[in-house]
PDB file of C-alpha atoms in Angstrom:
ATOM      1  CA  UNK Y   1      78.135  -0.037 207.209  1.00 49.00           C
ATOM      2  CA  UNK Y   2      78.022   1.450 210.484  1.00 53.00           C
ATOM      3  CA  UNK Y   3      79.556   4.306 212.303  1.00 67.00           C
ATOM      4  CA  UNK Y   4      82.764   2.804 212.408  1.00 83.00           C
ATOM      5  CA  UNK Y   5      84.582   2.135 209.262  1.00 94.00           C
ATOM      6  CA  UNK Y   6      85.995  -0.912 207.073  1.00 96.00           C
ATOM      7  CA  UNK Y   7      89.548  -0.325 208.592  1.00 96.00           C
ATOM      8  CA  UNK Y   8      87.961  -0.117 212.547  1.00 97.00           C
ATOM      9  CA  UNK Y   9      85.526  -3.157 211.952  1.00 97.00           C
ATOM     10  CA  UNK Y  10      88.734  -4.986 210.581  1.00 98.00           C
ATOM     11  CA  UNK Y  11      90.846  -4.141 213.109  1.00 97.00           C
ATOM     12  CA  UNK Y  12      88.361  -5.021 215.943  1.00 97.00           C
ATOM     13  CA  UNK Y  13      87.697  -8.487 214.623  1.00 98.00           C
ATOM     14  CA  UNK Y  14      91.615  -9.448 214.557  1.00 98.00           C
ATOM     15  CA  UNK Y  15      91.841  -8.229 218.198  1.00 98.00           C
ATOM     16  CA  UNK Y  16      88.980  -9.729 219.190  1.00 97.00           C
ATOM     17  CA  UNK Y  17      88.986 -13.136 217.015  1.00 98.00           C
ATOM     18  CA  UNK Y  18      92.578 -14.208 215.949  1.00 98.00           C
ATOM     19  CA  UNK Y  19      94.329 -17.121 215.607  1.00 98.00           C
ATOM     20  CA  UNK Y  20      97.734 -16.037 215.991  1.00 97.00           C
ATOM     21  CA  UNK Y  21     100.083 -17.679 212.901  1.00 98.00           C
ATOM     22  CA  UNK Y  22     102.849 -20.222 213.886  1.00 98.00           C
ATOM     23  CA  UNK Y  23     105.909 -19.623 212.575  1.00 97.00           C
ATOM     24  CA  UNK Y  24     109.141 -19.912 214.552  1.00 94.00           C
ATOM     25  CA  UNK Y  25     112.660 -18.796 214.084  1.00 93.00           C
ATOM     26  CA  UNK Y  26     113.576 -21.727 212.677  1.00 94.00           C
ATOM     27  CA  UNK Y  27     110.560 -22.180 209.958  1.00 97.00           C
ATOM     28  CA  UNK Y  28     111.339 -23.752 206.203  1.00 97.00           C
ATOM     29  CA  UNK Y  29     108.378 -24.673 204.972  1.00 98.00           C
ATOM     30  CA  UNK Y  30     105.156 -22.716 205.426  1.00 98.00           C
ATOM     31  CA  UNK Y  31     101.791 -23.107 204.806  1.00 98.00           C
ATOM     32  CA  UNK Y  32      99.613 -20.371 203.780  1.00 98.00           C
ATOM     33  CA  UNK Y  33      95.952 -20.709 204.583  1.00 98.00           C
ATOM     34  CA  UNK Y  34      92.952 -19.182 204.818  1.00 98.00           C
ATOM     35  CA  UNK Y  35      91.117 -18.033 208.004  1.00 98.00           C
ATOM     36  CA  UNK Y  36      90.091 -19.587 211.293  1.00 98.00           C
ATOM     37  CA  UNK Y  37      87.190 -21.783 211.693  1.00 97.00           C
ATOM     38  CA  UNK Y  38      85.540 -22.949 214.772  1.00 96.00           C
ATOM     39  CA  UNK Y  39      88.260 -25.759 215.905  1.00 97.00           C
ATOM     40  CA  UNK Y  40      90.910 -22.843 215.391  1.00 97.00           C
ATOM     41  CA  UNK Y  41      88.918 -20.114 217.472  1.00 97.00           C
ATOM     42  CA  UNK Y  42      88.164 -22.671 220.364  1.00 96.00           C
ATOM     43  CA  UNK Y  43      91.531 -23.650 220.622  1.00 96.00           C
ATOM     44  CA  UNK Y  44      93.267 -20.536 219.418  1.00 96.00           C
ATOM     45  CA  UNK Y  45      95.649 -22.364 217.126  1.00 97.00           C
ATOM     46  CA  UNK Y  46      95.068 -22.605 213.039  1.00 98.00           C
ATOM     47  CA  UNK Y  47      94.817 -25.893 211.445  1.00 98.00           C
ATOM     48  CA  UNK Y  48      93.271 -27.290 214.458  1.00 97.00           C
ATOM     49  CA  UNK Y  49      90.633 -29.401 213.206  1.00 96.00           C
ATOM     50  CA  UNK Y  50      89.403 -31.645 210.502  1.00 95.00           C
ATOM     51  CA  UNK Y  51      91.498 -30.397 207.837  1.00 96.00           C
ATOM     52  CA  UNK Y  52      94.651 -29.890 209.732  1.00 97.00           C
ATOM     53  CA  UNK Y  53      93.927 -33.724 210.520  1.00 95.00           C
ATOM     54  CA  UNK Y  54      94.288 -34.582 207.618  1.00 95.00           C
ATOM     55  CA  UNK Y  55      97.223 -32.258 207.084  1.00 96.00           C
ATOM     56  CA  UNK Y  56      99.094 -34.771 209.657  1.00 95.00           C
ATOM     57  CA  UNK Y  57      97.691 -38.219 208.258  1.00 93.00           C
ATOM     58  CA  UNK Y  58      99.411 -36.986 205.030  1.00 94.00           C
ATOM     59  CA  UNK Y  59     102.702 -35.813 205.794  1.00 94.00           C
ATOM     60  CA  UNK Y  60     103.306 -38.268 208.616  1.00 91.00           C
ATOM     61  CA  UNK Y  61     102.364 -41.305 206.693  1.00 84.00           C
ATOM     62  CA  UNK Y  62      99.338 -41.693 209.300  1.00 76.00           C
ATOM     63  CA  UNK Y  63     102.182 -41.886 212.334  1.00 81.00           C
ATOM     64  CA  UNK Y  64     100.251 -39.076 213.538  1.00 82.00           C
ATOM     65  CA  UNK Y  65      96.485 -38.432 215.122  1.00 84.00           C
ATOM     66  CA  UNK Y  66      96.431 -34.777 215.900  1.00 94.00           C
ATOM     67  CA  UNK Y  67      95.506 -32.184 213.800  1.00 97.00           C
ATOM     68  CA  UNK Y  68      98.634 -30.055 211.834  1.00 97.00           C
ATOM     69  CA  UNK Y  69      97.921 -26.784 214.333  1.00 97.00           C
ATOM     70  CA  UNK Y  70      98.127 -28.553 217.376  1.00 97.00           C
ATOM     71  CA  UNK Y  71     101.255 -30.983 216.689  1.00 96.00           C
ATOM     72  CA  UNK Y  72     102.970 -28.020 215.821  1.00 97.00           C
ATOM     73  CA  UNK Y  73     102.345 -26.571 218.824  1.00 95.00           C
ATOM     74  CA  UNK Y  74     102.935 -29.105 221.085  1.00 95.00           C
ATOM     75  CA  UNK Y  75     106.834 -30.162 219.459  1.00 94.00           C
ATOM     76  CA  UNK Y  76     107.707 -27.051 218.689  1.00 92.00           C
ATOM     77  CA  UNK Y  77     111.071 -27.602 220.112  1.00 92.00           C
ATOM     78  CA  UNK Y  78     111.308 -30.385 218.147  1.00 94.00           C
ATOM     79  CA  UNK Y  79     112.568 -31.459 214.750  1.00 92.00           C
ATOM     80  CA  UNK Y  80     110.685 -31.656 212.232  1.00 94.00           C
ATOM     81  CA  UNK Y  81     108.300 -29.802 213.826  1.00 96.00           C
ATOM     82  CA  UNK Y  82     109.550 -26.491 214.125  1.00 96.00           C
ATOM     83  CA  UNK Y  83     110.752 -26.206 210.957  1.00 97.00           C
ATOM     84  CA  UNK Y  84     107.165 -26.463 209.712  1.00 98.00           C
ATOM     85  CA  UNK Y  85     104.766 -22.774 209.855  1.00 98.00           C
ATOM     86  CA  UNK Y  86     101.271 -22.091 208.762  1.00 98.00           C
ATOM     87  CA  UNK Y  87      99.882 -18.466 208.297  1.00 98.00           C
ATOM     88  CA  UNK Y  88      96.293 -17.872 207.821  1.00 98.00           C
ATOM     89  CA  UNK Y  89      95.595 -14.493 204.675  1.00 98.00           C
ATOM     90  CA  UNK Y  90      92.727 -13.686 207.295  1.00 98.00           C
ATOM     91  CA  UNK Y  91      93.671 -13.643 211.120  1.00 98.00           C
ATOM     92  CA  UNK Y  92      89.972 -13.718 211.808  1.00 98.00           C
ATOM     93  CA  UNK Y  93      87.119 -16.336 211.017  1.00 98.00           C
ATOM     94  CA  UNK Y  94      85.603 -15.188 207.432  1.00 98.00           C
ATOM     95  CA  UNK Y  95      82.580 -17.354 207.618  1.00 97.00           C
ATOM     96  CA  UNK Y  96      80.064 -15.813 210.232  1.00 95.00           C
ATOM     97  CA  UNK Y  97      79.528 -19.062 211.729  1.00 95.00           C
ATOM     98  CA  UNK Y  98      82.919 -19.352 213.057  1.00 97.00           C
ATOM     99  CA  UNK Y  99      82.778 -15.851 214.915  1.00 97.00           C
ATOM    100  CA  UNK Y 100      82.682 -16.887 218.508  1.00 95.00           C
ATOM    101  CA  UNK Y 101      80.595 -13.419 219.423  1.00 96.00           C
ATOM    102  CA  UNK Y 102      77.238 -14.105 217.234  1.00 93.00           C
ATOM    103  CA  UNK Y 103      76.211 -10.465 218.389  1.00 96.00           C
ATOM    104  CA  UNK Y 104      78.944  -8.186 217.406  1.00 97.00           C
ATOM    105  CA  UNK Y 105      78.426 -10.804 213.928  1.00 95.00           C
ATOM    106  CA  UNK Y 106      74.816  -9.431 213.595  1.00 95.00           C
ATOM    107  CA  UNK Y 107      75.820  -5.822 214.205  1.00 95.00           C
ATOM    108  CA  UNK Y 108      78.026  -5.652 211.731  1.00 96.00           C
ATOM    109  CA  UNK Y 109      76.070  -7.792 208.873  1.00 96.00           C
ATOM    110  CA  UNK Y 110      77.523  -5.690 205.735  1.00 96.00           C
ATOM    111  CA  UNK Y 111      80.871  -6.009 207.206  1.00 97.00           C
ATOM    112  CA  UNK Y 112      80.580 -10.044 207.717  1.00 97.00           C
ATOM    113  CA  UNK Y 113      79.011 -10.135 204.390  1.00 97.00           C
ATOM    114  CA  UNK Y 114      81.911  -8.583 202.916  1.00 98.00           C
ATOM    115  CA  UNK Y 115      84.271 -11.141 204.403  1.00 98.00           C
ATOM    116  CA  UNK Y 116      82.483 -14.158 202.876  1.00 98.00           C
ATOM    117  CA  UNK Y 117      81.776 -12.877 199.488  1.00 98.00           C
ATOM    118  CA  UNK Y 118      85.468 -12.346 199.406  1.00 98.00           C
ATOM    119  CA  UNK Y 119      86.051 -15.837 200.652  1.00 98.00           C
ATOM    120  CA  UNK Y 120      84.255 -17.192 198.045  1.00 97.00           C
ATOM    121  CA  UNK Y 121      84.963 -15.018 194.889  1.00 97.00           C
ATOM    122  CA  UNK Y 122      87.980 -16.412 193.937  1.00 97.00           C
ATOM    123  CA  UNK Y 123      87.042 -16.119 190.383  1.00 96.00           C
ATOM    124  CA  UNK Y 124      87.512 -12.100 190.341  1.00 96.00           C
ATOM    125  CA  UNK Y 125      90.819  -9.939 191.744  1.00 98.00           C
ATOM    126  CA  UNK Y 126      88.464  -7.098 191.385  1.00 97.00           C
ATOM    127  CA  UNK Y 127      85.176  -6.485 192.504  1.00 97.00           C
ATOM    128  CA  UNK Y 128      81.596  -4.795 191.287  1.00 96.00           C
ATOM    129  CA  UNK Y 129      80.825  -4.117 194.937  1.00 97.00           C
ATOM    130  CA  UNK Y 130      83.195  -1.396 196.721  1.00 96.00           C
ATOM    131  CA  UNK Y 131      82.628  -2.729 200.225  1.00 96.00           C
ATOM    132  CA  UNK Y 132      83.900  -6.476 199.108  1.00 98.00           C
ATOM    133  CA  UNK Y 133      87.505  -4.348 197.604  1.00 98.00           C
ATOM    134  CA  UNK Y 134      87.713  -2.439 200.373  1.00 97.00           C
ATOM    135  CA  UNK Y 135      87.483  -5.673 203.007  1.00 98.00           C
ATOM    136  CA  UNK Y 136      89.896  -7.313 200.836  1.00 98.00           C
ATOM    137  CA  UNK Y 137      92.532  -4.530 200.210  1.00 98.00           C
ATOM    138  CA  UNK Y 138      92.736  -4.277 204.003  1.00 98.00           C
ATOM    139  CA  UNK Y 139      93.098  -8.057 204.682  1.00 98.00           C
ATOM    140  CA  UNK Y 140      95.766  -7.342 201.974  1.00 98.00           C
ATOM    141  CA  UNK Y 141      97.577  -4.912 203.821  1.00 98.00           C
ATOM    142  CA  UNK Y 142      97.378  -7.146 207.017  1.00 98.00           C
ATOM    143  CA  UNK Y 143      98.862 -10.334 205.209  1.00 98.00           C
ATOM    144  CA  UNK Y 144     100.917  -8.221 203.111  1.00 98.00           C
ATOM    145  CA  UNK Y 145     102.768  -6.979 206.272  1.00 97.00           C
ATOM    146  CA  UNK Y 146     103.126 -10.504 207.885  1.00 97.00           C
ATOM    147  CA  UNK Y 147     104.512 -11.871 204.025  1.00 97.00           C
ATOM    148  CA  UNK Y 148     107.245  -8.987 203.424  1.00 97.00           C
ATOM    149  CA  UNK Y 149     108.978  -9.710 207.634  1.00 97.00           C
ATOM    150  CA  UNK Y 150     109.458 -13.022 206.317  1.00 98.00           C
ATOM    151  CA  UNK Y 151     111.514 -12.472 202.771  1.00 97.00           C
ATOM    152  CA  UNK Y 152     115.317 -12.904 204.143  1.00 97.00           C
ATOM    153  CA  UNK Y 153     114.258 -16.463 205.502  1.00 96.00           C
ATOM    154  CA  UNK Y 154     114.907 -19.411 203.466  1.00 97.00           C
ATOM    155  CA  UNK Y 155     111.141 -21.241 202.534  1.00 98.00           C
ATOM    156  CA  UNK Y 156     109.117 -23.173 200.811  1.00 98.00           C
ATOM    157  CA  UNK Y 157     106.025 -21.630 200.496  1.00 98.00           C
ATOM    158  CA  UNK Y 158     102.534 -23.780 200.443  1.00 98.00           C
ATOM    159  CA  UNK Y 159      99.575 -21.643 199.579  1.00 98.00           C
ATOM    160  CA  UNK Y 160      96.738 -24.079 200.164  1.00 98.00           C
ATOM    161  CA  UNK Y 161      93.539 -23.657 198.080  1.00 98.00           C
ATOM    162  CA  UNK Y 162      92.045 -21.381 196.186  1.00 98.00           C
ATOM    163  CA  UNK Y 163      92.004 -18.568 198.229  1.00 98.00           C
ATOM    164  CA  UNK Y 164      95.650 -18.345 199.906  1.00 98.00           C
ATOM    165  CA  UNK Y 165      96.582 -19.122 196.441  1.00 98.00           C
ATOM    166  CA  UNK Y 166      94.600 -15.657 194.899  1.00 98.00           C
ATOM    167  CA  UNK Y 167      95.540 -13.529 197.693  1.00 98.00           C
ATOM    168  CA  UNK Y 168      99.525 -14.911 197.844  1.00 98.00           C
ATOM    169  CA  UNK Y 169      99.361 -13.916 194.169  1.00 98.00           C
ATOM    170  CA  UNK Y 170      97.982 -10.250 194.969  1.00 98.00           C
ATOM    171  CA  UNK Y 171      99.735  -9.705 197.668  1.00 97.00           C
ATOM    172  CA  UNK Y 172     103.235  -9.522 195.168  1.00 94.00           C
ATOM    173  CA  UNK Y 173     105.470 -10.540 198.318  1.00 97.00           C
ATOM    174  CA  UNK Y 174     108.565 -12.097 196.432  1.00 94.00           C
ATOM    175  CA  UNK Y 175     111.679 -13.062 197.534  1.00 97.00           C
ATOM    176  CA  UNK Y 176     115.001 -14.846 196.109  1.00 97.00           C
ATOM    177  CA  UNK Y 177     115.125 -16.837 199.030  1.00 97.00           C
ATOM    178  CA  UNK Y 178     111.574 -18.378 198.505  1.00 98.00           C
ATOM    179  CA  UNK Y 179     110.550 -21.563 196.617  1.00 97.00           C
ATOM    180  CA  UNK Y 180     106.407 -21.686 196.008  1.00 97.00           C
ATOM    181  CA  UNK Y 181     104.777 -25.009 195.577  1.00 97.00           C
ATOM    182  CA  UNK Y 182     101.715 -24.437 193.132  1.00 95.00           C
ATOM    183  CA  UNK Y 183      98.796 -25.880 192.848  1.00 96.00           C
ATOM    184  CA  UNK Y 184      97.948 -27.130 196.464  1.00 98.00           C
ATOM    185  CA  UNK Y 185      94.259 -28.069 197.309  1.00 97.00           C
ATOM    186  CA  UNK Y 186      93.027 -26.656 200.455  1.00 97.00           C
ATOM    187  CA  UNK Y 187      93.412 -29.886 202.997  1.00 96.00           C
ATOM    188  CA  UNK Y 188      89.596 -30.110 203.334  1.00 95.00           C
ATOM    189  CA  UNK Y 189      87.291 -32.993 202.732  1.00 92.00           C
ATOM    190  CA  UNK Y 190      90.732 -35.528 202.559  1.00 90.00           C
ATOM    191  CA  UNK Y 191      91.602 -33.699 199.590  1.00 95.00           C
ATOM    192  CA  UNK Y 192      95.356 -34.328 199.954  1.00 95.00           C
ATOM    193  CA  UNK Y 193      94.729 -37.984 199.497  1.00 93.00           C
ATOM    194  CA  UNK Y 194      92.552 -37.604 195.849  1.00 94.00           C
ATOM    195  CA  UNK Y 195      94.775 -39.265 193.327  1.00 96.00           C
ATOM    196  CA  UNK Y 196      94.152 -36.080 191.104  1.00 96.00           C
ATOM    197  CA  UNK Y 197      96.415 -33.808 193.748  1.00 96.00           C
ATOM    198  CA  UNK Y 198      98.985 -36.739 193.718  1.00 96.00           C
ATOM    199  CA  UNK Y 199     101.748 -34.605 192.433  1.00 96.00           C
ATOM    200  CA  UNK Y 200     101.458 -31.591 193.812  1.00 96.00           C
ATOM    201  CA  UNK Y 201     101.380 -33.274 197.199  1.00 96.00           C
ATOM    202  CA  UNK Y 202     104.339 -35.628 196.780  1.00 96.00           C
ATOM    203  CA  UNK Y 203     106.084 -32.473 195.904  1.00 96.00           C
ATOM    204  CA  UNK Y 204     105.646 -30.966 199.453  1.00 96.00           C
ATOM    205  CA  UNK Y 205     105.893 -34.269 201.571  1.00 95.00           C
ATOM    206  CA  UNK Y 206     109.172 -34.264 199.327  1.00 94.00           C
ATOM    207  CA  UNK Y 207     110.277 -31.068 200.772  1.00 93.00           C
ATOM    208  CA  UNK Y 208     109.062 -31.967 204.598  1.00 92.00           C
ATOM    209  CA  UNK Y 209     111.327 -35.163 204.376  1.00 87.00           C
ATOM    210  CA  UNK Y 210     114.391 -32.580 203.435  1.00 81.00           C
ATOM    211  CA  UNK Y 211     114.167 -31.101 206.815  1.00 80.00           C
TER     212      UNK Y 211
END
């Protein structure tokens, strides 16, 4: 690690490298996913490329071309649209390649490594390597904080994937006002449309027809 600590290093990539969530006043249903990737960093909204594409194809029947992030954005005055949210666990890209500044990426290489053995070790809550539990107890704290301001709001909650679906369990963030749809795969590689995720998906395009 370098001079500055796990806590500085994670605080200076979220102000340097967010995606800001998007979640309005009037949100029902919200998607939990789990960091930027290039699409989202180069136009600073999540769910902006491939896999909030096919985000949209789903829900909308095909009606609609743009990726998730961005329709949201752009109707979000606009029903159903802003009664749809998505918030990323990580604010931050956890794969190096999506961290727009490749330099402060290789001066920090045991604090990106940290991020993407997190990423991928959904298998464990608890880790043999102390740097891995620290990066993900203070992502935990981060998406901890954005869960808990959102518990008096009426939702269905969509943790997408693996990953959301570990740390939404770890982070303990209940409410009586929340209804979580299990079981969601992450929206990548047309996953939504695989016969084997049939139910689970009905189940939320169920939910986004309430609205």
């Amino acid at each position: 690690m370098s001079f500055l600590t796990m806590e500085q290093l994670f605080q200076q990539a979220k102000a340097n490298f967010s995606v800001s969530d998007i979640i309005s006043p009037h949100v029902r249903i919200l998607f939990i996913l789990e960091s930027p990737h290039r699409e989202e960093i180069k136009h600073h909204i999540p769910l902006a490329g491939s896999s909030g594409r096919s985000v949209s194809k789903v829900l909308f029947e095909g009606k609609q071309s743009l990726p998730f992030g961005l329709l949201l954005k752009e109707n979000s005055d606009k029903k159903p649209y802003c009664h749809l949210g998505i918030l990323n666990v990580c604010p931050f890209p956890l794969q190096s390649a999506a961290i727009p500044d490749s330099k402060w990426g290789d001066s920090h290489p045991e604090f990106v490594s940290a991020a993407e053995k997190v990423r991928v070790g959904n298998d464990k809550d608890v880790y043999r390597d102390e740097t891995w539990n620290a990066f993900q107890e203070i992502m935990q704290q981060d998406f901890n904080q954005r869960l808990t301001e959102l518990v008096n709001q009426p939702l269905v909650i969509v943790p997408c994937g693996r990953f959301a679906q570990k740390q939404f369990r770890l982070a303990d963030v209940q409410s009586s006002n929340w209804k979580v749809v299990s079981d969601v795969p992450h929206p990548s590689y047309n996953s939504w449309s695989k016969d084997r995720y049939s139910a689970q998906i009905a189940e939320v395009t169920e939910a986004v027809g309430y609205i």
